[in-house]
Amino acid sequence: MVYLYLLATLLFVFGIKRLTSVRTCLQGNRLSEVGMLVAIVTVLLVGTDVNWAVVVAGIVVGSGVGLVIAKRTPTTQMPEMVAALNGFGGVASALVAMAELLLNARLKLDGVALGDLGVVPAIANPATIIVGMVTLTGSFVAYGKLSGKKLSHPFDGGARHAFHAVLALLAIGMATWLVMTGSHLQMTFAVILLALVASTLGVFLVMPIGGADMPVVVSLLNSYSGIAAAFAGFVIASPLLIVVGALVGASGLILTQIMCKAMNRSLGNVLLGGMGGEETQAADAKDYKSIKSTSPEEVAMLLDGASSCIIVPGYGLAVAQAQHVVKDLADLLQKRGCQVRYAIHPVAGRMPGHMNVLLAESDVPYDQLWEMDRINGDFKNTDVAIVVGANDVVNPAAREPTGPIAGMPILDVDQARTVVVIKRSLSPGYAGIRNPLFDLPNCLMVFLDAKEALEGIVKEVKDLK
Amino acid sequence: MEAYFLFIFIFAIAALLGFELITKVPPTLHTPLMSGSNAISGITIVGAIACARLGEGFLSQAIAFFAIAFAMINVVGGYLVTDRMLASFKKKGK
């Protein structure tokens, strides 16, 4: 019967493998779903004294909540969603470790400490609680930041690091107490305090990280929840949890690495909070000298004479739900003989691949989606670049040697003959800085919501002939 | 101690396998991959269910209940969201 666990593990491995290619990804997710089902059924079959009331209640409540969350979330809020779901996974692992402390028959004897059970349980148990709780609160802070809440850290610079160090030391202290004490009552207190300290640490670790770096944080926390599951596997001696948790932990780390590379920064740099809303002063209209504002009608006229056009989508496109209108415009322009491509910055939106998901929803063909490195050289031969609700990823300030986004690779839209920026206002992007692009002579601004502006342009282009 | 050595051994091998599995991923699939592997981390549900045992104290069973519920939110929510994202790729009949 336990060989079914091996089957589940294999299904996860092949599932993840297939998730990495467009042709097989749907099938890959199916495989991993089946793997999860096999794992759950197996644990219920092999259990001898299953408390069915608790199991059924937990599964019904959890599935219900998960179902509602998944169905109600619009595509634009997917990144926040993944962050929140991830938090739930983390806390579940922490709870498994706590339950094991109460359930372990030897620990129930007075005078037996967790440390007496061996080195591995003594390390794995507090580690699961720490990683799980940090994942929980860190994910929810990331959720808050992604939904636009401004959260700032109470301490700056050295004081901040000192504060984090104190919290980390407290956590180690609590963990040591938890491992050493032979009294069940003291152990319970130690667990509660450890969970509280770790939760606090999670909040403050994510808090100073700028909003623009949130995709990296979500990916890293995703890795943490896998590691927490693997540690929980050590706690309850389950090879299944160890293997599957390690798989997720490792894959999450790789993905995090890919994202950091896309922003040309090191993970350490991101985690120490280099860039972000709190670190820089906000820019506003008076920081700009020569803004040229235009109307959808003028943009349509501009497009009338264009033979090539590159659309640069950003988070604004997602917020305005303009993915279908932008497709309409692209189709219309192509019918008129204009070459249309989309330039996808690796971290456009709030998650890597966010724009791809969104544009796929409105059936934009893959061959029109161009990655940054492939398309950057083409901007100088392009008539019109239309930036829809993107800001930081086209900010030439990234080419300066210093500054909050210095060194981040950007899309070179400023090299196009004309740049049209559709943006509701001159407010700064996620990185919270001024965008010199808007001041350039070849840049025109359309101060409208992305959907409104694109609908206007589509209508005007239709009226051209 | 020997059993634990085995656990550490498979942990290391599984982590290496995880690194190798996803060295090449098109950016299109970054979000679905993150979301899909996030759902898989709900595997902790298996540990949570194993903690729900008859004849144990109220506190431990309450903890087991919440562990199962939270893990299940992660599993169900994670897979459904991933499916939703991937379904939009599928529509093109590729």
Coordinates of C-alpha atoms in Angstrom, one line a residue:
Chain A
M1 CA 0.0 0.0 0.0
V2 CA 2.7 2.5 0.9
Y3 CA 4.1 2.0 -2.6
L4 CA 1.3 4.2 -3.7
Y5 CA 3.3 7.0 -2.1
L6 CA 6.1 6.2 -4.6
L7 CA 3.5 6.5 -7.4
A8 CA 2.4 9.8 -6.1
T9 CA 6.0 11.1 -5.9
L10 CA 6.6 10.0 -9.5
L11 CA 3.4 11.7 -10.6
F12 CA 4.7 15.0 -9.0
V13 CA 8.1 14.7 -10.6
F14 CA 6.7 14.1 -14.1
G15 CA 4.0 16.7 -13.4
I16 CA 6.6 19.4 -12.6
K17 CA 8.7 18.4 -15.6
R18 CA 5.7 18.8 -17.9
L19 CA 4.8 22.1 -16.4
T20 CA 7.9 23.5 -18.0
S21 CA 6.8 23.3 -21.6
V22 CA 3.8 25.0 -23.2
R23 CA 2.7 21.9 -25.1
T24 CA 2.5 19.7 -22.0
C25 CA 1.8 22.0 -19.2
L26 CA -1.9 21.3 -18.8
Q27 CA -1.2 17.6 -18.7
G28 CA 1.6 18.2 -16.2
N29 CA -0.8 19.9 -13.8
R30 CA -3.2 17.0 -14.2
L31 CA -0.5 14.6 -13.4
S32 CA 0.4 16.4 -10.2
E33 CA -3.3 16.7 -9.3
V34 CA -3.7 12.9 -9.6
G35 CA -0.5 12.5 -7.5
M36 CA -2.1 14.6 -4.8
L37 CA -5.2 12.6 -4.9
V38 CA -3.3 9.3 -4.7
A39 CA -1.3 10.6 -1.7
I40 CA -4.4 11.7 0.2
V41 CA -6.3 8.5 -0.5
T42 CA -3.3 6.5 0.5
V43 CA -2.8 8.2 3.9
L44 CA -6.5 7.6 4.6
L45 CA -6.2 3.9 3.6
V46 CA -3.0 3.1 5.6
G47 CA -4.2 5.0 8.7
T48 CA -5.4 2.6 11.5
D49 CA -7.0 5.1 13.9
V50 CA -8.1 7.9 11.7
N51 CA -10.2 10.5 13.4
W52 CA -12.7 10.8 10.5
A53 CA -14.7 13.6 12.0
V54 CA -11.7 15.8 12.1
V55 CA -10.4 14.7 8.7
V56 CA -13.7 15.1 6.9
A57 CA -14.4 18.5 8.5
G58 CA -11.0 19.8 7.7
I59 CA -11.1 18.6 4.1
V60 CA -14.6 20.0 3.5
V61 CA -13.9 23.4 5.1
G62 CA -10.5 23.7 3.4
S63 CA -11.8 22.6 -0.1
G64 CA -14.7 25.0 0.2
V65 CA -12.6 28.0 1.1
G66 CA -10.0 27.1 -1.6
L67 CA -12.8 26.7 -4.2
V68 CA -14.3 30.1 -3.4
I69 CA -11.0 31.9 -3.4
A70 CA -9.9 30.3 -6.7
K71 CA -13.2 31.0 -8.5
R72 CA -13.7 34.5 -7.2
T73 CA -10.2 35.8 -8.0
P74 CA -9.9 37.8 -11.2
T75 CA -6.9 37.1 -13.4
T76 CA -5.4 40.5 -12.4
Q77 CA -5.1 39.4 -8.8
M78 CA -3.5 36.0 -9.4
P79 CA -0.1 37.1 -7.9
E80 CA -1.7 38.1 -4.6
M81 CA -3.6 34.9 -4.6
V82 CA -0.6 32.7 -5.1
A83 CA 1.0 34.6 -2.2
A84 CA -1.9 34.0 0.1
L85 CA -2.3 30.3 -0.8
N86 CA 1.3 29.9 -0.2
G87 CA 0.9 31.3 3.3
F88 CA -1.7 28.6 4.1
G89 CA 0.6 25.8 3.0
G90 CA 3.4 27.2 5.3
V91 CA 1.2 27.4 8.4
A92 CA -0.2 23.9 7.7
S93 CA 3.4 22.5 7.9
A94 CA 4.1 24.4 11.1
L95 CA 0.8 23.0 12.6
V96 CA 1.9 19.5 11.7
A97 CA 5.1 20.0 13.7
M98 CA 3.1 21.4 16.7
A99 CA 0.6 18.5 16.6
E100 CA 3.5 16.0 16.5
L101 CA 4.8 17.5 19.7
L102 CA 1.5 16.8 21.4
L103 CA 1.0 13.4 19.9
N104 CA 4.5 11.8 20.3
A105 CA 4.1 9.1 22.9
R106 CA 7.6 9.4 24.3
L107 CA 7.3 13.2 24.7
K108 CA 4.1 12.6 26.8
L109 CA 6.3 11.0 29.5
D110 CA 7.5 13.6 32.0
G111 CA 11.2 14.3 31.9
V112 CA 11.6 13.3 28.2
A113 CA 12.7 16.3 26.1
L114 CA 12.5 16.7 22.4
G115 CA 16.3 16.6 22.3
D116 CA 16.2 13.1 23.7
L117 CA 14.6 11.8 20.5
G118 CA 17.7 12.5 18.5
V119 CA 19.4 15.3 16.6
V120 CA 17.2 15.3 13.6
P121 CA 13.8 15.7 15.3
A122 CA 15.4 18.3 17.6
I123 CA 16.4 20.4 14.6
A124 CA 13.5 19.6 12.2
N125 CA 10.7 20.4 14.6
P126 CA 11.5 23.9 15.6
A127 CA 12.8 24.5 12.0
T128 CA 9.4 23.5 10.6
I129 CA 7.7 25.9 12.9
I130 CA 10.0 28.8 12.2
V131 CA 10.0 28.4 8.4
G132 CA 6.3 27.7 8.3
M133 CA 5.3 30.7 10.4
V134 CA 7.7 33.0 8.5
T135 CA 6.1 31.8 5.3
L136 CA 2.6 32.5 6.7
T137 CA 3.2 36.1 7.8
G138 CA 5.7 36.9 5.0
S139 CA 3.2 35.7 2.4
F140 CA 0.4 37.8 3.8
V141 CA 2.6 40.9 4.0
A142 CA 3.5 40.2 0.3
Y143 CA -0.2 39.8 -0.4
G144 CA -0.9 43.2 1.2
K145 CA 1.9 44.9 -0.7
L146 CA 0.7 43.4 -4.0
S147 CA -2.8 44.6 -3.4
G148 CA -1.3 48.1 -3.1
K149 CA -1.2 48.6 0.6
K150 CA 1.7 50.8 1.8
L151 CA 3.5 49.1 4.7
S152 CA 6.6 50.6 6.0
H153 CA 9.2 49.2 8.4
P154 CA 9.5 51.1 11.7
F155 CA 13.3 50.9 11.7
D156 CA 15.9 52.1 9.2
G157 CA 19.4 51.0 8.3
G158 CA 21.5 49.5 11.1
A159 CA 18.6 49.6 13.6
R160 CA 16.6 47.4 11.2
H161 CA 19.2 44.8 11.0
A162 CA 19.7 44.8 14.7
F163 CA 16.0 44.4 15.2
H164 CA 15.9 41.4 12.9
A165 CA 18.9 39.9 14.6
V166 CA 17.2 40.3 18.0
L167 CA 14.1 38.5 16.7
A168 CA 16.2 35.7 15.1
L169 CA 18.1 35.3 18.4
L170 CA 14.9 35.2 20.3
A171 CA 13.6 32.5 17.9
I172 CA 16.8 30.4 18.5
G173 CA 16.4 30.9 22.2
M174 CA 12.8 29.7 22.1
A175 CA 13.8 26.8 19.9
T176 CA 16.5 25.8 22.4
W177 CA 14.1 26.0 25.3
L178 CA 11.6 23.8 23.3
V179 CA 14.3 21.2 22.6
M180 CA 15.7 21.1 26.1
T181 CA 12.7 21.1 28.4
G182 CA 11.4 17.9 29.8
S183 CA 8.2 19.4 31.0
H184 CA 5.2 19.2 28.7
L185 CA 3.7 22.4 30.0
Q186 CA 7.0 24.4 29.4
M187 CA 7.2 22.8 25.9
T188 CA 3.7 24.1 25.1
F189 CA 4.7 27.6 26.1
A190 CA 7.9 27.4 24.2
V191 CA 6.0 26.4 21.0
I192 CA 3.5 29.2 21.3
L193 CA 6.3 31.8 21.9
L194 CA 8.4 30.3 19.1
A195 CA 5.5 30.6 16.7
L196 CA 4.8 34.2 17.7
V197 CA 8.4 35.3 17.4
A198 CA 8.7 33.5 14.0
S199 CA 5.5 35.2 12.8
T200 CA 6.8 38.6 13.8
L201 CA 10.1 37.9 12.0
G202 CA 8.2 37.0 8.8
V203 CA 6.3 40.3 8.9
F204 CA 9.4 42.4 9.4
L205 CA 11.6 40.5 6.9
V206 CA 9.2 41.2 4.0
M207 CA 8.1 44.6 5.1
P208 CA 11.1 46.6 4.0
I209 CA 11.3 45.0 0.5
G210 CA 10.0 47.2 -2.2
G211 CA 6.8 46.5 -4.1
A212 CA 8.7 46.1 -7.4
D213 CA 10.6 43.2 -5.8
M214 CA 7.5 41.3 -4.6
P215 CA 7.5 38.7 -7.4
V216 CA 10.9 37.6 -6.2
V217 CA 9.7 37.5 -2.6
V218 CA 6.6 35.5 -3.6
S219 CA 8.7 33.0 -5.5
L220 CA 11.1 32.7 -2.5
L221 CA 8.3 32.2 -0.1
N222 CA 6.9 29.5 -2.4
S223 CA 10.3 27.8 -2.0
Y224 CA 10.0 28.2 1.8
S225 CA 6.6 26.5 1.9
G226 CA 8.2 23.5 0.1
I227 CA 11.1 23.5 2.6
A228 CA 8.6 23.7 5.5
A229 CA 6.8 20.6 4.1
A230 CA 10.1 18.8 3.7
F231 CA 11.0 19.6 7.3
A232 CA 7.6 18.5 8.4
G233 CA 8.5 15.2 6.7
F234 CA 11.5 14.8 8.9
V235 CA 9.3 15.5 11.9
I236 CA 6.7 12.8 11.2
A237 CA 9.2 10.5 9.4
S238 CA 7.4 10.7 6.0
P239 CA 9.7 10.2 3.0
L240 CA 6.9 11.4 0.8
L241 CA 6.8 14.8 2.4
I242 CA 10.6 15.0 2.4
V243 CA 10.9 14.3 -1.3
V244 CA 8.0 16.3 -2.5
G245 CA 8.8 19.3 -0.2
A246 CA 12.5 19.2 -1.4
L247 CA 11.3 19.2 -5.0
V248 CA 9.2 22.3 -4.5
G249 CA 11.8 24.0 -2.4
A250 CA 14.5 23.5 -5.0
S251 CA 12.2 24.5 -7.9
G252 CA 11.1 27.6 -6.1
L253 CA 14.8 28.6 -5.5
I254 CA 15.6 28.2 -9.2
L255 CA 12.6 30.3 -10.3
T256 CA 13.7 32.9 -7.8
Q257 CA 17.1 32.9 -9.3
I258 CA 15.7 33.3 -12.8
M259 CA 13.7 36.3 -11.7
C260 CA 16.7 37.9 -9.9
K261 CA 18.7 37.5 -13.1
A262 CA 15.9 39.2 -15.1
M263 CA 16.3 42.3 -12.8
N264 CA 20.1 42.0 -12.9
R265 CA 20.3 41.9 -9.1
S266 CA 21.4 39.4 -6.5
L267 CA 19.0 37.7 -4.2
G268 CA 20.8 39.2 -1.2
N269 CA 20.4 42.7 -2.7
V270 CA 16.6 42.1 -3.1
L271 CA 16.2 40.7 0.4
L272 CA 18.1 43.6 2.1
G273 CA 15.6 45.9 0.4
G274 CA 17.5 48.1 -2.0
M275 CA 14.6 49.3 -4.1
G276 CA 11.1 50.2 -3.3
G277 CA 8.5 52.7 -2.4
E278 CA 9.9 53.5 1.1
E279 CA 13.4 54.1 -0.1
T280 CA 12.8 56.9 -2.5
Q281 CA 10.9 60.1 -2.6
A282 CA 7.8 60.0 -4.7
A283 CA 7.8 61.8 -8.0
D284 CA 4.9 63.9 -9.2
A285 CA 3.8 66.2 -12.0
K286 CA 6.2 69.1 -11.1
D287 CA 9.2 66.8 -11.7
Y288 CA 8.5 66.9 -15.4
K289 CA 9.3 69.7 -17.8
S290 CA 8.0 69.0 -21.2
I291 CA 5.1 66.5 -21.1
K292 CA 3.2 66.2 -24.3
S293 CA -0.3 64.9 -23.8
T294 CA -2.4 63.5 -26.7
S295 CA -5.8 62.0 -27.5
P296 CA -6.8 58.5 -28.8
E297 CA -7.7 60.3 -32.1
E298 CA -4.2 61.5 -32.6
V299 CA -2.7 58.2 -31.7
A300 CA -5.0 56.6 -34.4
M301 CA -3.6 59.1 -36.9
L302 CA -0.1 58.2 -35.9
L303 CA -0.8 54.5 -36.3
D304 CA -2.4 55.2 -39.7
G305 CA 1.1 56.0 -41.0
A306 CA 2.9 53.3 -39.1
S307 CA 4.2 50.1 -40.7
S308 CA 5.5 48.6 -37.4
C309 CA 4.3 48.8 -33.9
I310 CA 5.4 47.3 -30.6
I311 CA 3.0 47.0 -27.7
V312 CA 4.6 47.0 -24.2
P313 CA 2.0 45.8 -21.7
G314 CA 2.4 46.4 -17.9
Y315 CA 0.4 46.1 -14.8
G316 CA -1.9 48.9 -15.8
L317 CA -3.2 46.6 -18.6
A318 CA -4.1 44.0 -16.0
V319 CA -5.7 46.4 -13.7
A320 CA -7.9 47.9 -16.4
Q321 CA -8.7 44.4 -17.8
A322 CA -7.7 45.7 -21.2
Q323 CA -6.2 42.4 -22.5
H324 CA -9.1 41.9 -25.0
V325 CA -9.1 45.4 -26.3
V326 CA -5.4 45.4 -26.9
K327 CA -5.9 42.3 -29.0
D328 CA -8.6 44.0 -31.0
L329 CA -6.3 46.9 -31.7
A330 CA -3.4 44.5 -32.7
D331 CA -5.8 42.6 -35.1
L332 CA -7.0 45.8 -36.6
L333 CA -3.5 47.2 -37.2
Q334 CA -2.4 43.9 -38.7
K335 CA -5.3 43.9 -41.1
R336 CA -4.1 47.3 -42.2
G337 CA -0.7 45.9 -43.0
C338 CA 1.1 47.1 -39.9
Q339 CA 3.5 44.6 -38.1
V340 CA 2.4 44.2 -34.5
R341 CA 4.4 42.6 -31.7
Y342 CA 4.3 42.6 -28.0
A343 CA 7.4 43.2 -26.0
I344 CA 7.3 41.3 -22.7
H345 CA 9.6 42.4 -19.9
P346 CA 10.4 39.4 -17.7
V347 CA 9.1 41.2 -14.6
A348 CA 6.3 43.2 -16.2
G349 CA 3.2 43.1 -14.1
R350 CA 3.4 41.7 -10.6
M351 CA 4.9 38.2 -11.4
P352 CA 7.1 36.7 -14.1
G353 CA 5.0 35.7 -17.0
H354 CA 2.0 37.7 -15.6
M355 CA 1.6 39.4 -19.0
N356 CA 1.8 36.1 -20.9
V357 CA -1.0 34.6 -18.8
L358 CA -3.1 37.7 -19.3
L359 CA -2.6 38.0 -23.1
A360 CA -3.0 34.2 -23.5
E361 CA -6.5 34.7 -22.0
S362 CA -7.4 36.9 -25.0
D363 CA -5.9 34.5 -27.5
V364 CA -2.9 36.5 -28.5
P365 CA -0.7 34.1 -30.6
Y366 CA 2.6 33.1 -29.0
D367 CA 4.7 34.3 -32.0
Q368 CA 3.6 37.8 -31.3
L369 CA 5.0 37.7 -27.8
W370 CA 8.6 38.7 -27.9
E371 CA 11.0 38.5 -24.9
M372 CA 13.0 41.5 -24.0
D373 CA 16.4 40.3 -25.3
R374 CA 15.0 39.3 -28.6
I375 CA 13.1 42.5 -29.3
N376 CA 15.2 45.2 -27.7
G377 CA 17.4 45.7 -30.9
D378 CA 14.2 46.2 -33.0
F379 CA 12.9 49.3 -31.2
K380 CA 15.1 51.6 -33.3
N381 CA 13.5 50.4 -36.5
T382 CA 10.0 50.7 -35.1
D383 CA 7.5 53.4 -35.9
V384 CA 5.4 53.4 -32.8
A385 CA 5.9 51.8 -29.4
I386 CA 2.7 51.8 -27.3
V387 CA 3.4 51.4 -23.6
V388 CA 0.2 50.3 -21.9
G389 CA 0.3 50.8 -18.2
A390 CA 3.9 49.9 -17.8
N391 CA 6.4 52.3 -16.1
D392 CA 9.5 51.0 -14.3
V393 CA 10.3 48.4 -17.0
V394 CA 10.7 51.2 -19.6
N395 CA 12.4 53.7 -17.4
P396 CA 15.7 54.9 -18.9
A397 CA 16.8 55.9 -15.4
A398 CA 17.8 52.2 -15.1
R399 CA 20.8 53.0 -17.4
E400 CA 22.2 55.5 -14.9
P401 CA 25.0 54.2 -12.8
T402 CA 23.2 54.9 -9.6
G403 CA 19.6 55.1 -8.4
P404 CA 17.0 52.7 -7.1
I405 CA 16.6 50.7 -10.3
A406 CA 20.1 51.2 -11.7
G407 CA 21.3 48.2 -13.7
M408 CA 17.8 46.7 -14.2
P409 CA 17.5 45.7 -17.8
I410 CA 14.7 47.7 -19.5
L411 CA 12.8 47.7 -22.8
D412 CA 14.4 50.3 -25.0
V413 CA 11.2 52.0 -26.0
D414 CA 12.8 55.4 -26.1
Q415 CA 14.6 54.3 -29.3
A416 CA 11.3 53.9 -31.3
R417 CA 10.4 56.8 -33.6
T418 CA 7.4 57.7 -31.4
V419 CA 6.5 56.4 -28.0
V420 CA 2.9 56.5 -26.8
V421 CA 2.5 56.0 -23.1
I422 CA -1.0 55.1 -21.9
K423 CA -1.1 55.9 -18.2
R424 CA -3.7 57.4 -15.9
S425 CA -1.4 60.0 -14.4
L426 CA 2.2 60.9 -13.9
S427 CA 2.3 59.1 -10.7
P428 CA 5.4 57.0 -10.2
G429 CA 5.5 53.2 -10.8
Y430 CA 6.1 50.6 -8.2
A431 CA 9.7 51.6 -7.7
G432 CA 8.4 55.1 -6.8
I433 CA 10.7 57.1 -9.0
R434 CA 10.5 59.7 -11.8
N435 CA 10.5 58.3 -15.4
P436 CA 12.6 60.5 -17.7
L437 CA 11.1 58.8 -20.7
F438 CA 8.0 61.0 -20.3
D439 CA 10.0 64.1 -20.9
L440 CA 11.6 62.9 -24.1
P441 CA 10.6 64.8 -27.4
N442 CA 9.4 61.6 -29.1
C443 CA 7.1 60.6 -26.2
L444 CA 3.4 61.3 -26.1
M445 CA 1.2 60.7 -23.1
V446 CA -2.4 59.5 -23.1
F447 CA -3.7 60.2 -19.7
L448 CA -6.5 57.6 -19.6
D449 CA -7.3 54.3 -18.1
A450 CA -5.8 51.6 -20.4
K451 CA -9.1 50.1 -21.5
E452 CA -10.7 53.5 -22.1
A453 CA -7.7 54.7 -24.1
L454 CA -7.4 51.5 -26.2
E455 CA -11.1 51.4 -26.9
G456 CA -10.9 55.0 -28.1
I457 CA -7.9 54.2 -30.3
V458 CA -9.7 51.2 -31.8
K459 CA -12.7 53.2 -32.6
E460 CA -10.7 56.0 -34.2
V461 CA -8.6 53.5 -36.3
K462 CA -11.8 52.0 -37.5
D463 CA -13.1 55.4 -38.6
L464 CA -9.9 56.1 -40.5
K465 CA -11.2 54.7 -43.7
Chain B
M1 CA 19.9 7.3 13.5
E2 CA 20.3 5.2 10.4
A3 CA 16.7 5.9 9.3
Y4 CA 17.5 9.6 9.6
F5 CA 20.6 9.3 7.5
L6 CA 18.4 7.8 4.8
F7 CA 16.0 10.7 5.2
I8 CA 18.8 13.3 4.8
F9 CA 20.1 11.3 1.8
I10 CA 16.7 11.4 0.0
F11 CA 16.2 15.0 0.9
A12 CA 19.5 15.9 -0.8
I13 CA 18.8 13.8 -3.9
A14 CA 15.2 15.2 -4.2
A15 CA 16.5 18.7 -4.0
L16 CA 19.1 18.1 -6.7
L17 CA 16.3 16.5 -8.8
G18 CA 14.2 19.7 -8.3
F19 CA 17.1 21.9 -9.4
E20 CA 17.6 19.8 -12.6
L21 CA 13.9 19.5 -13.4
I22 CA 13.4 23.2 -14.2
T23 CA 16.5 24.6 -15.6
K24 CA 14.7 25.7 -18.7
V25 CA 11.3 27.3 -18.5
P26 CA 9.8 29.7 -21.0
P27 CA 8.8 32.9 -19.2
T28 CA 5.2 32.3 -20.2
L29 CA 5.1 29.5 -17.8
H30 CA 6.8 31.1 -14.8
T31 CA 3.6 32.1 -13.1
P32 CA 1.7 28.8 -13.7
L33 CA 4.8 26.9 -12.6
M34 CA 5.0 28.9 -9.4
S35 CA 1.3 28.4 -8.8
G36 CA 1.4 24.7 -9.7
S37 CA 4.4 24.0 -7.4
N38 CA 2.7 26.0 -4.7
A39 CA -0.2 23.6 -4.9
I40 CA 2.2 20.7 -4.6
S41 CA 3.6 22.1 -1.4
G42 CA 0.2 21.4 0.0
I43 CA 1.5 17.8 0.2
T44 CA 1.8 18.6 3.9
I45 CA -1.9 17.6 3.9
V46 CA -0.7 14.0 4.2
G47 CA 1.2 14.9 7.4
A48 CA -1.9 16.8 8.7
I49 CA -4.2 13.8 8.1
A50 CA -1.7 11.5 9.8
C51 CA -2.0 13.8 12.9
A52 CA -5.8 13.4 13.1
R53 CA -5.9 10.2 15.3
L54 CA -8.7 8.8 17.5
G55 CA -8.2 8.9 21.2
E56 CA -6.0 12.0 21.3
G57 CA -6.5 15.2 23.2
F58 CA -8.8 18.0 22.1
L59 CA -5.9 20.4 21.5
S60 CA -4.0 18.2 19.2
Q61 CA -7.1 17.4 17.2
A62 CA -8.0 21.0 16.9
I63 CA -4.5 21.7 15.6
A64 CA -4.9 18.7 13.2
F65 CA -8.2 20.2 11.9
F66 CA -6.6 23.5 11.1
A67 CA -3.6 21.9 9.5
I68 CA -5.9 19.8 7.3
A69 CA -8.1 22.8 6.4
F70 CA -5.2 25.2 5.6
A71 CA -3.3 22.6 3.6
M72 CA -6.5 21.8 1.7
I73 CA -7.0 25.5 0.9
N74 CA -3.5 25.5 -0.5
V75 CA -4.1 22.3 -2.6
V76 CA -7.6 23.1 -4.0
G77 CA -7.0 26.8 -4.5
G78 CA -3.6 26.2 -6.0
Y79 CA -4.6 23.6 -8.5
L80 CA -7.8 25.4 -9.6
V81 CA -5.9 28.7 -10.1
T82 CA -3.2 26.9 -12.1
D83 CA -5.8 25.1 -14.2
R84 CA -7.5 28.4 -14.9
M85 CA -4.2 29.9 -16.1
L86 CA -3.3 26.9 -18.2
A87 CA -6.7 26.7 -19.7
S88 CA -6.2 30.0 -21.3
F89 CA -3.1 28.6 -23.1
K90 CA -5.0 25.6 -24.2
K91 CA -7.8 27.5 -26.0
K92 CA -5.6 28.2 -28.9
G93 CA -5.7 24.5 -29.8
K94 CA -2.0 24.1 -29.8

